N, CA, C and O atoms as a DFTB+ gen file, in Angstrom:
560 C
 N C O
     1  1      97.697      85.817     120.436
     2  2      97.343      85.676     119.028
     3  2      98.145      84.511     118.445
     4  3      99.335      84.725     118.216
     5  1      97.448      82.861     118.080
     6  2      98.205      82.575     118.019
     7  2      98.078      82.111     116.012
     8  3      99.054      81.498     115.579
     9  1      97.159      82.366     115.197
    10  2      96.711      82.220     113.875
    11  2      97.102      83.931     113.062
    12  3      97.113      84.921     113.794
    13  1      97.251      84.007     112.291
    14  2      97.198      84.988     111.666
    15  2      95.876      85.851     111.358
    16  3      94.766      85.410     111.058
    17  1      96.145      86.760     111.460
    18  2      94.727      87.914     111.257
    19  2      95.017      88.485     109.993
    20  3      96.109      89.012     109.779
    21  1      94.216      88.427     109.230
    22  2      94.092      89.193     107.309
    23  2      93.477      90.069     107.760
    24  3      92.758      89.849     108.735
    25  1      93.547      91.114     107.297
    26  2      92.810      92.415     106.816
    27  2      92.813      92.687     105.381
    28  3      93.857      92.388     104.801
    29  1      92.112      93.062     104.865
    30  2      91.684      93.396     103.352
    31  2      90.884      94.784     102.757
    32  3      89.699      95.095     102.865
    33  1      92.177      95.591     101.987
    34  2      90.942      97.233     101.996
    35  2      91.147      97.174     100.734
    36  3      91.967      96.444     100.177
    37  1      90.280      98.077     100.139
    38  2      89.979      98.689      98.517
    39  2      90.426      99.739      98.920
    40  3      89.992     100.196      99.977
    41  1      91.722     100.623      97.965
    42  2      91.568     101.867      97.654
    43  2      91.020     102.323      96.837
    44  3      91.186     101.782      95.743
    45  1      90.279     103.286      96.882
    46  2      89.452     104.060      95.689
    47  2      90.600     105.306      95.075
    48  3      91.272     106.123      95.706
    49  1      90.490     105.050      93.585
    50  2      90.867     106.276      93.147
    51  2      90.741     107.304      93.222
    52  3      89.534     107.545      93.201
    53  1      91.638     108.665      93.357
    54  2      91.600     110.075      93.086
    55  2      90.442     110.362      93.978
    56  3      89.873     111.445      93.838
    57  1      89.948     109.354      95.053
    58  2      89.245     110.149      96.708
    59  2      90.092     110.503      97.524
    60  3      90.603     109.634      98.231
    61  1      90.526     112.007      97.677
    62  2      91.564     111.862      98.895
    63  2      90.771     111.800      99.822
    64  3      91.529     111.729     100.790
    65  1      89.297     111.767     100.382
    66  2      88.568     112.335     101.091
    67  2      88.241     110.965     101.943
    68  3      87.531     111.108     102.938
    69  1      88.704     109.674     101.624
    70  2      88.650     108.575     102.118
    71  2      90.469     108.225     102.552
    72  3      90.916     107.667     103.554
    73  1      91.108     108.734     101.504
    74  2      92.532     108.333     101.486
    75  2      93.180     108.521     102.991
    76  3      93.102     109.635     103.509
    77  1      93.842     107.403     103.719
    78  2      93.816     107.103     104.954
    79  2      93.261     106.534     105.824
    80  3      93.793     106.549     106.935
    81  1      91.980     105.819     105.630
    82  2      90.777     105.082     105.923
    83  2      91.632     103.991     106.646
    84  3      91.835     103.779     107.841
    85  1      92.068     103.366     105.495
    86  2      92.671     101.702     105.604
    87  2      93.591     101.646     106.466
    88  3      93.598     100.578     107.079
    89  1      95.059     103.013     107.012
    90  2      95.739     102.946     107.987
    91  2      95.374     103.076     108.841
    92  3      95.388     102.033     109.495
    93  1      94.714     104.415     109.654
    94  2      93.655     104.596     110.256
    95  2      92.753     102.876     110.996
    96  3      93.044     102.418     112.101
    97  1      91.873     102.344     110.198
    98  2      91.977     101.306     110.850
    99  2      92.636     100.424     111.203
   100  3      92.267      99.712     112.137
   101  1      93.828     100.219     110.537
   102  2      94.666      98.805     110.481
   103  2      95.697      99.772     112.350
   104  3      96.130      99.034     113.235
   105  1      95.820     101.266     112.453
   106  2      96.580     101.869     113.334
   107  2      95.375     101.485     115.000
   108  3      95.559     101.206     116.185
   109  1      94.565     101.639     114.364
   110  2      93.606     101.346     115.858
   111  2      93.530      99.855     116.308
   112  3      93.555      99.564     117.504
   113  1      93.424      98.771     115.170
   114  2      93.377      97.391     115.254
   115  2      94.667      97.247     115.886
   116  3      94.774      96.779     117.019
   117  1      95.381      97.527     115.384
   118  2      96.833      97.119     115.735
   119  2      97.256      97.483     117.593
   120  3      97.726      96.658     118.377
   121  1      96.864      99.133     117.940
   122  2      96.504      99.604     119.282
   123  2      95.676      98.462     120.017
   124  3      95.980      97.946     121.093
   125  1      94.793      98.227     119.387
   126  2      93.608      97.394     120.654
   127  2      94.342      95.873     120.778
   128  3      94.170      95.227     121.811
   129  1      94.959      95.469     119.953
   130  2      95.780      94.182     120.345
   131  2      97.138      93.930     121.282
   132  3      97.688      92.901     121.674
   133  1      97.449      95.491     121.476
   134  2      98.348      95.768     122.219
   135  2      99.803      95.493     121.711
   136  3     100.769      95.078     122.350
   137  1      99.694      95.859     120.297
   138  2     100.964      95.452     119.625
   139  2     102.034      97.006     119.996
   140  3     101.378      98.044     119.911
   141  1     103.646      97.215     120.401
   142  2     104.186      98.145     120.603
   143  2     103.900      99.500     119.824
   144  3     103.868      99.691     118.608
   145  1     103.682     100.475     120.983
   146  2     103.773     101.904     119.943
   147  2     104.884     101.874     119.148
   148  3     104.531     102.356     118.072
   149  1     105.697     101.657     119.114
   150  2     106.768     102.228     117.601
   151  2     106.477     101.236     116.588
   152  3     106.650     101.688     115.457
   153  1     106.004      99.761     116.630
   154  2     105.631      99.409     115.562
   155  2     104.334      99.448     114.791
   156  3     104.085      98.933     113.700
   157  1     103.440     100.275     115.703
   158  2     101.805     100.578     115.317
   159  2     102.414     102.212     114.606
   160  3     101.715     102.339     113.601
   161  1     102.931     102.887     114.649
   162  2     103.697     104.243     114.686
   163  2     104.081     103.810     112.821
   164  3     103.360     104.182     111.896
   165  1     105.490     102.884     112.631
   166  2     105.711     102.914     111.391
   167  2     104.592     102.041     110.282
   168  3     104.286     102.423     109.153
   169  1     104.182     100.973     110.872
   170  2     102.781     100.492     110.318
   171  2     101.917     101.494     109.690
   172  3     101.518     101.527     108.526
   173  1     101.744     102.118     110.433
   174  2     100.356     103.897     110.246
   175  2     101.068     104.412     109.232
   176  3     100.524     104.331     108.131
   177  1     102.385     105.041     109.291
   178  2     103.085     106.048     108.720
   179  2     103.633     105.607     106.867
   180  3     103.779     106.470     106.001
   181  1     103.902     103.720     106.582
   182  2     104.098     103.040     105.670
   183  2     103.148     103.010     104.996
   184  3     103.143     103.398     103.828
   185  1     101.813     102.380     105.816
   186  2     100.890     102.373     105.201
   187  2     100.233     103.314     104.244
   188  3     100.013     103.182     103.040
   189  1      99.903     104.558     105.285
   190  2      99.716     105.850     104.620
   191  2     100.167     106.525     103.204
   192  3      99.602     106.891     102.174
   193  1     101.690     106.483     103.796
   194  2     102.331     106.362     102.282
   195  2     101.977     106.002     101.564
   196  3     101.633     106.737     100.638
   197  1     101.801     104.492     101.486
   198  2     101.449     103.869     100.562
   199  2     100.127     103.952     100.033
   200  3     100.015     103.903      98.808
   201  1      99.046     104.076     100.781
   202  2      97.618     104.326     100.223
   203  2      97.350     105.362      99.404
   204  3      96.629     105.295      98.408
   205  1      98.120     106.675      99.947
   206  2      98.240     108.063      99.037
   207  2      98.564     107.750      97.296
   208  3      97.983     108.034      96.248
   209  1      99.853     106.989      97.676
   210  2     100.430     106.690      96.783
   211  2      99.017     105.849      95.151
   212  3      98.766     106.291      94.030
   213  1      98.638     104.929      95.691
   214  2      97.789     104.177      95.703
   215  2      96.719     105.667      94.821
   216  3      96.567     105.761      93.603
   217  1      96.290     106.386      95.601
   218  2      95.132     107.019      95.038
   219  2      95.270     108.071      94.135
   220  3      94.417     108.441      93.329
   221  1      96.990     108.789      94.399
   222  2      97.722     109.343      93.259
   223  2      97.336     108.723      92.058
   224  3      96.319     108.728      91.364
   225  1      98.505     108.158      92.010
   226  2      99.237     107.267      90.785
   227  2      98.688     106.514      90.253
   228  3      98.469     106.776      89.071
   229  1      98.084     104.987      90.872
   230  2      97.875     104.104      90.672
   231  2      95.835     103.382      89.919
   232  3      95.337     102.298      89.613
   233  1      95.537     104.378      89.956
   234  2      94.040     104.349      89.884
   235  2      93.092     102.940      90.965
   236  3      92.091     102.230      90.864
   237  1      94.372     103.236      92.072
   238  2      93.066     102.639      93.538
   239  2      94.190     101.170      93.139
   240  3      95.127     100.907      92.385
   241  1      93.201     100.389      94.399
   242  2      93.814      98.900      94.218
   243  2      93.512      98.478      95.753
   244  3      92.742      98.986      96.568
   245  1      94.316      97.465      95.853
   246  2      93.449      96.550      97.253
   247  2      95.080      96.716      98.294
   248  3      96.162      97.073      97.828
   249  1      94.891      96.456      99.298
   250  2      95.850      96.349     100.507
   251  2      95.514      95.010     101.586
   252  3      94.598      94.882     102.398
   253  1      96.385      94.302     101.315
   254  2      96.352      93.055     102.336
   255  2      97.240      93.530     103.273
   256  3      98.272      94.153     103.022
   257  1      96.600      93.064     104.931
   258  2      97.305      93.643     105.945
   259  2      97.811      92.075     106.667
   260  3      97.078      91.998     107.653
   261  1      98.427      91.198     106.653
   262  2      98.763      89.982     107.459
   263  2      99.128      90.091     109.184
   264  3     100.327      90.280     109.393
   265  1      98.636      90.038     109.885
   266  2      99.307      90.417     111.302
   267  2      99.886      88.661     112.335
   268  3      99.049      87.769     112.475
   269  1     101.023      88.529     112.784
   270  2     101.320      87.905     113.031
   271  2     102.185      87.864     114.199
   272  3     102.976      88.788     114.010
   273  1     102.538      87.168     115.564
   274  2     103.478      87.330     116.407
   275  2     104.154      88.297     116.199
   276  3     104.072      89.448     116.627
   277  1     105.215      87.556     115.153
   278  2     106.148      87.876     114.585
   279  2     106.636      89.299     113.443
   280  3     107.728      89.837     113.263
   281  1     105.524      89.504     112.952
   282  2     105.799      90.880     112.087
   283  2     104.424      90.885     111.584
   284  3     103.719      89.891     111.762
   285  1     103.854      92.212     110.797
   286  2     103.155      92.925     109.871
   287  2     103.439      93.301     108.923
   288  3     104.037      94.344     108.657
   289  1     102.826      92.043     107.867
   290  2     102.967      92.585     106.529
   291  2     102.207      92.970     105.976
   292  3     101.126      92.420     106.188
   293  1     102.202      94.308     104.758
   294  2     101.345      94.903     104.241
   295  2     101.344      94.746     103.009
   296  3     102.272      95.413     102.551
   297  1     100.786      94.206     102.201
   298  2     100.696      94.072     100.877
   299  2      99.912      94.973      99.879
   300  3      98.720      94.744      99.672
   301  1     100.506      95.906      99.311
   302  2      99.679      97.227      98.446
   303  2      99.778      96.918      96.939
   304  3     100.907      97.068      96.472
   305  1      98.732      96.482      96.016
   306  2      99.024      95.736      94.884
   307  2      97.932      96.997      93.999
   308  3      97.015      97.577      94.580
   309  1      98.220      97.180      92.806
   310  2      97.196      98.212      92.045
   311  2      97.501      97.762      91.051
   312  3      98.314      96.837      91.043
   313  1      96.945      98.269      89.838
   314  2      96.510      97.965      88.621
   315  2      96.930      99.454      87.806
   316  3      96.308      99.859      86.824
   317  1      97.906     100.049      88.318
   318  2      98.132     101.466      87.761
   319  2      99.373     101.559      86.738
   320  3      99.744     100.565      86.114
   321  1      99.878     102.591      86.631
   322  2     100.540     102.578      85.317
   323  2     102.399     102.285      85.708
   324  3     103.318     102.705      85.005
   325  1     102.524     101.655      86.705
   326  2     103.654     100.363      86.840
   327  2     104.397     102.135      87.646
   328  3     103.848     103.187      87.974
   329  1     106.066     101.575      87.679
   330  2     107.179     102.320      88.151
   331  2     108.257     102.217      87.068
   332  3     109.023     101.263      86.936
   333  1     108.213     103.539      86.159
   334  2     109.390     102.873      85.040
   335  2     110.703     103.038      85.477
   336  3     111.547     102.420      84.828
   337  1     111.155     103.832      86.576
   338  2     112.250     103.729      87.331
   339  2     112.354     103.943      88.871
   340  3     112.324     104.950      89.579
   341  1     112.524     102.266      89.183
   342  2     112.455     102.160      90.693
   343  2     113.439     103.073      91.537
   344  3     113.195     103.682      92.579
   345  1     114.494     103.013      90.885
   346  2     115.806     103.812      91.841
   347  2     115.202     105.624      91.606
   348  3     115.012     106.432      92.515
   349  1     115.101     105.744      90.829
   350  2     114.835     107.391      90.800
   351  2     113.615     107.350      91.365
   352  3     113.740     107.944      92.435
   353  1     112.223     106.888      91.217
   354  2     111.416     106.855      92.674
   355  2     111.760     106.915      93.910
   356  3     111.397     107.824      94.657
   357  1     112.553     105.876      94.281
   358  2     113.117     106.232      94.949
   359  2     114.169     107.415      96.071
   360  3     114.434     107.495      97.270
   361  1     114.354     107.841      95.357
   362  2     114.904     109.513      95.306
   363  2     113.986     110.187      96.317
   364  3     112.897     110.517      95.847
   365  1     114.203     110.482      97.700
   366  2     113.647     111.428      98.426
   367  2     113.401     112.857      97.478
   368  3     114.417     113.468      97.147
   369  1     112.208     113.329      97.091
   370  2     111.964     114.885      96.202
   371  2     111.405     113.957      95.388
   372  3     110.177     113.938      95.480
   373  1     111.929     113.083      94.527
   374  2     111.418     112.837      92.972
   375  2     110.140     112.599      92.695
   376  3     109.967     111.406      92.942
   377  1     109.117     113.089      92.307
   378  2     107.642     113.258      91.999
   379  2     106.991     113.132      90.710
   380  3     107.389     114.064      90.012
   381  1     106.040     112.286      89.977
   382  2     105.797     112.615      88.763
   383  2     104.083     112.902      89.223
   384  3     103.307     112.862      88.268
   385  1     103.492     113.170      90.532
   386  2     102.508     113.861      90.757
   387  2     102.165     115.194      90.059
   388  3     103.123     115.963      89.980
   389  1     101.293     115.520      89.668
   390  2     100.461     116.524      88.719
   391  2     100.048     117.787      89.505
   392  3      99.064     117.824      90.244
   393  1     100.857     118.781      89.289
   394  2     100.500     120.088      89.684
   395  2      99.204     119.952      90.473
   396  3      99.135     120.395      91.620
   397  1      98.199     119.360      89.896
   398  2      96.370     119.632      91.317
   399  2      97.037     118.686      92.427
   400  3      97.369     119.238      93.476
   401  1      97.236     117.474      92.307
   402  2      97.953     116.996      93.164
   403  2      98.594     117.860      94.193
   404  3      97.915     118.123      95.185
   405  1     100.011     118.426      94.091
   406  2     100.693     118.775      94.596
   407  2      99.715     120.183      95.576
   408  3      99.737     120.379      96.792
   409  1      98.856     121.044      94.382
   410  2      98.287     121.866      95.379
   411  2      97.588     121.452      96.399
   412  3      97.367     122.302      97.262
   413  1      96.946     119.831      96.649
   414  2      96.826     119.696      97.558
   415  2      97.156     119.569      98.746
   416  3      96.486     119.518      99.777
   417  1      98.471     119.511      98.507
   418  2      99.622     119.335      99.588
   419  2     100.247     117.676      99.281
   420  3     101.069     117.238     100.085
   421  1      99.960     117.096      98.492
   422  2     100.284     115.460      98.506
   423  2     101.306     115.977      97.302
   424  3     101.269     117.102      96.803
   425  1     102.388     114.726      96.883
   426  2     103.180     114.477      95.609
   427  2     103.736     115.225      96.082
   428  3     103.653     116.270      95.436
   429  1     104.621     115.358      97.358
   430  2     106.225     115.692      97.500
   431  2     107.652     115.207      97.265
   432  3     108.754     115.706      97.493
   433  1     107.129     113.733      96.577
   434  2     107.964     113.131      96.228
   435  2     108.902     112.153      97.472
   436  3     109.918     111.586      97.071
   437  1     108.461     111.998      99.079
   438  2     108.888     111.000     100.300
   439  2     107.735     110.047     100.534
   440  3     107.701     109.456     101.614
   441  1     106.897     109.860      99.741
   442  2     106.391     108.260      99.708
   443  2     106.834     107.250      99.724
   444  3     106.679     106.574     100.741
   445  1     107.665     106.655      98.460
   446  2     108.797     105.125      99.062
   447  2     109.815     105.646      99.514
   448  3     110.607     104.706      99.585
   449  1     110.349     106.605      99.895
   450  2     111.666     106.735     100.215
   451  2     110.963     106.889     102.212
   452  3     111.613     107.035     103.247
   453  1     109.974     106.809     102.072
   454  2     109.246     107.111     103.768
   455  2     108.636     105.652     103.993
   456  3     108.411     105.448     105.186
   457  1     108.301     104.557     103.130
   458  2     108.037     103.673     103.521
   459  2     109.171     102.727     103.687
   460  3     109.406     102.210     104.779
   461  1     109.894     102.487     102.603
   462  2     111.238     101.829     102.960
   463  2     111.866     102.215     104.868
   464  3     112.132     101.373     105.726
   465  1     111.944     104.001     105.014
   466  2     112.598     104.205     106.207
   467  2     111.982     103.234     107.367
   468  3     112.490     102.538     108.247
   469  1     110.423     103.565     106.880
   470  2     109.897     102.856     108.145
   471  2     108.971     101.575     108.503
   472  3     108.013     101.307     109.228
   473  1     110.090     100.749     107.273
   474  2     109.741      99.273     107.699
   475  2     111.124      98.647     107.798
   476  3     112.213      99.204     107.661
   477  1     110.836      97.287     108.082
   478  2     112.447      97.172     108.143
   479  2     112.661      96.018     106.683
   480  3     113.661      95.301     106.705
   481  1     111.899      95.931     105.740
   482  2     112.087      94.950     104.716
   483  2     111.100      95.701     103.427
   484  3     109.925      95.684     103.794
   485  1     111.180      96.034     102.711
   486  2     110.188      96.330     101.306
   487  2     110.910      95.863     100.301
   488  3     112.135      95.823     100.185
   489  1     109.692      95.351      99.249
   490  2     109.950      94.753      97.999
   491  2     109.654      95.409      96.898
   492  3     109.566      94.341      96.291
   493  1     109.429      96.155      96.115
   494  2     108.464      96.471      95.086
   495  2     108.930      95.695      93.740
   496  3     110.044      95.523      93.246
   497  1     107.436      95.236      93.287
   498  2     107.676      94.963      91.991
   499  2     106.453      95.545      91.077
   500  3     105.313      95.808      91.461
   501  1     106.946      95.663      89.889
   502  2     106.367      96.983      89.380
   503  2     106.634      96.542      87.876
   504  3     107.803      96.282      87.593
   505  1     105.704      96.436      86.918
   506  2     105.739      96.329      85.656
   507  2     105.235      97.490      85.242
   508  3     104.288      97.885      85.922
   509  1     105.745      98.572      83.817
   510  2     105.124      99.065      83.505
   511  2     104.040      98.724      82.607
   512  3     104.248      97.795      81.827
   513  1     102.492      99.537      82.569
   514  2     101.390      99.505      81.889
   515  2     100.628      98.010      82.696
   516  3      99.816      97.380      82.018
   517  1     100.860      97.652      83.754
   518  2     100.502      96.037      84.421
   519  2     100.100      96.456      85.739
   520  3      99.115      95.890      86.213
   521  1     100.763      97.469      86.515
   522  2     100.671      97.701      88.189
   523  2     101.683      97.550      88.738
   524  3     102.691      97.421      88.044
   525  1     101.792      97.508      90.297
   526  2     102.628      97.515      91.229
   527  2     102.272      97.221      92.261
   528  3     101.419      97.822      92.915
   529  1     102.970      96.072      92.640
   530  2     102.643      95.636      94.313
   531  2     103.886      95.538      94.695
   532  3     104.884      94.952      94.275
   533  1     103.413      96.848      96.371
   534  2     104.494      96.697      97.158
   535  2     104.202      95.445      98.375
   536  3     103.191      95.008      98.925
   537  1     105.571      95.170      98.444
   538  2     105.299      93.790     100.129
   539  2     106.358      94.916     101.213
   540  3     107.512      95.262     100.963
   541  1     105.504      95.311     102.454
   542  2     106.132      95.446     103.512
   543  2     106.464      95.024     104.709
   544  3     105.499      95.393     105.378
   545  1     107.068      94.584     105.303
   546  2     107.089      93.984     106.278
   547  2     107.801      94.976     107.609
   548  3     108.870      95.586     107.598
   549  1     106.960      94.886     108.509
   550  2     107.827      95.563     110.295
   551  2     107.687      94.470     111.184
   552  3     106.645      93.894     111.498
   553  1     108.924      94.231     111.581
   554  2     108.834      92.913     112.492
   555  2     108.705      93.420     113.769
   556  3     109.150      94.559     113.907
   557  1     108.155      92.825     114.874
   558  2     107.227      92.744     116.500
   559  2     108.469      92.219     117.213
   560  3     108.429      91.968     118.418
């Protein structure tokens, strides 16, 4: 591989019934190129996170997937109602997911604190009432 490969998904809002689609493929693409199981492993597992996250919170948004020698970056950008505190998000538990939510089993509150673990670089920037795009990167 010697050019970069884009991938490009839409999350849809409040579908969990699609939610996972976009890792799911980006986890099989990544398999058929023969990129290492542990970095197709946290790729799947970041991503995920993040798409949930995405269909929670954020009312949907797009995911750029960059694949390169060198690392996989994932770019998760939405149009949702921002992060008014990054560090307490942060917080393994901390949740502002909505009781139906949670009965689904989602909004346990280890979404960024599970994507951070399992990349080796994340950025978030996050305005409130503007959106939030996270940049992840797992290097190969």
């Amino acid at each position: 591989m010697d050019e970069a490969i884009v991938l490009k998904y839409e999350v849809s809002p409040d579908d969990f019934t699609r939610a996972g689609e976009a890792s799911s493929d980006v986890k099989s693409k990544l398999k058929q190129m023969g990129v290492p199981p542990d970095a197709v492993r946290k790729v799947a597992i970041a991503m995920y996170e993040g798409e949930i996250n995405m269909v929670i919170h954020a009312r949907g948004g797009e995911i750029t997937v960059t694949i390169t020698p060198e690392k996989i970056t994932m770019v998760l950008a939405d149009v949702g109602p921002g992060i008014p505190d990054v560090e307490l998000a942060m917080q393994a538990g901390y949740s502002t997911a909505p009781d139906a939510i949670r009965s689904l089993g989602f909004g346990a509150g280890m979404g960024l604190p599970n994507m951070k673990k399992y990349t080796d670089d994340m950025k978030i920037d996050t305005t409130v009432g503007v959106g939030t795009t996270i940049t992840m990167v797992v290097n190969l």
